[in-house]
Amino acid sequence: MASAEPAAPRGAARLFAAPLSLLMRLVDWPMSALQRLIGERRMAYVFLLPNIAFFGLFVFLPLIINVVFSVTGGTELFPSQRPFVGGEQYAYLFDCGSFLDPNSCREDHFWRGVANTARFTVFQVTAMVLFSLVTAVVLNMRIRARGFFRAVYFFPVLLSPVVVALTWKWILQRDGLLNAGITSLGGERILFLVDPSWAMFWIVFVSVWAHMGFYTLILLAGLQAIPADLYEAAEMDATPRWRVFWRITLPLLWPNMIVVIVLALIKGVQTFDEVFVLTGGGPGTATLMVVHYIYETAFSNQVQNFGLAAAASVVLGVVLFALTLAQLAAGSRKGAA
Amino acid sequence: MQSKHWMSALALGASLIAGAAQAQTTVRIAWYSDGNEGEVVSDLLKRFEAQNKDIKVVLDQVPYKAITENLPVQLASGQGPDIARVVDLGGIARYALDLRPYLKDAAYWDTNFGPFLPWMRPAGDDKAITGFMTQLTVTGPLVNKTLFEQAGIAMPGAKASWDDWAKAAKAVATKVQAPFPVAMDRSGHRFFGLAVSEGAQVFDAKGEPAVIDDGFKRAAQRVFDWHKDGVMAKELWGSVSGAAYRGANDEFKNAQVVMYVSGSWQIAQFDKTVGNAFDWVAAPSPCGAVACTGMPGGAGLVAIKATKSPEAVAKVMEYLASEPVLSEFYARSLFVPGHLGIAAKGLDYKDASAQAKAALKVFSDQVANLSPVAYKLQGYVNNRIIFNAAISRVGQAISGETTLDEAYKRIASDVEQQIAERNKK
């Protein structure tokens, strides 16, 4: 019969036991008094308050300031010194003949950024999900040095995006490693980061390479949660492997897949640092992303157009909010399942 | 008893030290470097501190990008250094401190920095002294002489045209298999050297920007065609987007560039980095349809209005702008002087190699040939709006996204929109 008494703390835990107990005793009195005063149910809000204040200060307040900036003009930094222009910045952004043709838009760079971001996100998410899934499935098998391979695939996630981009720039530039290989085999140099199609391909590739490990980990966790007896039953029935994957693995992994897809989508839309270092948005504007456009409009141009950048940020924020809602909806369905 | 004396002496000493420390004023300088000028100014400031115990000067050496992108935001928020070395003279002018009331001898500044003072003045002010030029720069070509010799092709002479240079550089590059016949910094300053030489007027009769004219179009078409013909490689103008600056320093010092259109500020750097690897020379500005001119420019050391110690700032500025100190600064950093007195006397660049000295002479001689349009553009408060719009849109045309005609329309509308935004009050 198990004892109801909690086990005595050992080792390091014993070191902290005394000060913790002292702290608890110190906090106990005011908390109990507060609980008596406002009631047990309202105490929950007291515990939520510090975090709400923190988020308010560092997330919601800047968000509100951003919205305020988006309806002002000029180049002053303080909102009080900026003239109110209403929806002028939005009107300027959305002044388009056709939203599918950036050339027909007054602010064509913004729409080129939107088009590039959409293209990048579609390719990147598709590739990311596909490669992460294959990698997770393989790393879930009983292969030799499985732990080593799991670490290898996760390693790029630990690197700074700037390091990733600089490493790949070193590989892809005119006199880079890849061209050295091509020319040593008698081939012609390829200007990977100067040709628009190649540049888009490589930013997708580098992005997938850098972040795949994270999504692989999520899918691996999902794969390991699938009960082994289902596979055993399928094996006893001599079910073909593709059918097992299609009928057991994929449906049970689907909630994780949804999380991966939505997270990758959000991250894809926010892409900036790797592309900024690798191609600088070029050639031309072939890899200019929305976030890069916002940065350039607000900080790089001589006229630091905070109003227009803020309006573009609000538009981006709305898209990200919609994607976050999708993730929450997917998450709740997963919970229901 | 004796220990009491000790204690009193210690206390007195400590309070004196604390007092002295409290009386010391700190002046912060934000400084970027193209070559060795950060080291030189650091030496000079140590001497200043030794002579002025009441002022401590902190030299923050920052990247060029921090000066062009972060500093304006800092200044707009009322923060920032007391002094900054800047290139966007017109853009920063509204945050600049008028030193005139604090200077011992304002006439010295008027006499020696006169033509450059308006570049750093806020719009509508014709009197303020806000800083001085740490160097006067002139854009122009640096040529790899060794590659010309290896190819057995004669270098074009003093009055050679852009076409002559492009043809010769292409022939040399083909013969010695250099990937960059002509490289031009992806920078508005460099482009407008060419544009003004082709006849670009930039402003209309009222002095308002009218960027697109026949001269501008000739220059844009030339740069566009050079990319098509392989005279210029796409890695510079066609590789990044927007107003991003892209130089060819690495390519030049690796002997991959035959002719590099950059400017006088590169001399110190190439003197050090190229060394004896190959011979390089500065060439006079090539001629366009109208003139043989580059663009003047440079970096100004500007006092910042938000400073809490204007007197100390003025003292530091007076010291750095004084003739002996500035002479040493220019001579050691191999810069063309932005001080009329020093320029008239001539400078002995005694630490420079023979080729650096020769290059400095070529660029110094070019100052007299600069077009008035080039000076006007350099002094225009919104010049970087024009520069950025030009490189951004011409870059798009080069990479095949738009046509040149479309680029011209966009340049005009970008300039108009950004100036209107700046004027919103």
mmCIF file of C-alpha atoms in Angstrom, chain B residues 9-10 34 42 68 70 78 92 94 98-99 112 155 158 182 190 229 254 276 331 355 380 389 406:
data_model
loop_
_atom_site.group_PDB
_atom_site.id
_atom_site.type_symbol
_atom_site.label_atom_id
_atom_site.label_comp_id
_atom_site.label_asym_id
_atom_site.label_seq_id
_atom_site.Cartn_x
_atom_site.Cartn_y
_atom_site.Cartn_z
ATOM 1 C CA ALA B 9 43.610 62.092 3.496
ATOM 2 C CA LEU B 10 41.943 59.155 1.766
ATOM 3 C CA ASP B 34 35.691 53.723 -45.123
ATOM 4 C CA SER B 42 40.890 58.116 -32.276
ATOM 5 C CA THR B 68 22.278 55.826 -42.807
ATOM 6 C CA ASN B 70 19.568 53.888 -37.400
ATOM 7 C CA GLY B 78 15.491 63.224 -29.620
ATOM 8 C CA ILE B 92 20.367 65.118 -41.059
ATOM 9 C CA ARG B 94 17.339 69.521 -39.344
ATOM 10 C CA ASP B 98 24.245 75.688 -35.024
ATOM 11 C CA LEU B 99 27.735 75.995 -33.577
ATOM 12 C CA ASN B 112 37.822 77.538 -44.865
ATOM 13 C CA MET B 155 44.491 52.792 -71.390
ATOM 14 C CA ALA B 158 42.468 62.060 -70.014
ATOM 15 C CA VAL B 182 33.273 47.862 -65.646
ATOM 16 C CA ARG B 190 27.930 57.180 -58.811
ATOM 17 C CA ASP B 229 26.427 43.768 -73.561
ATOM 18 C CA ASN B 254 40.755 40.457 -56.100
ATOM 19 C CA ASN B 276 51.724 45.099 -54.286
ATOM 20 C CA ALA B 331 47.192 63.293 -44.625
ATOM 21 C CA GLN B 355 50.254 55.028 -56.514
ATOM 22 C CA TYR B 380 19.994 69.700 -52.384
ATOM 23 C CA ALA B 389 14.608 56.327 -56.678
ATOM 24 C CA GLU B 406 8.302 52.436 -66.973
#
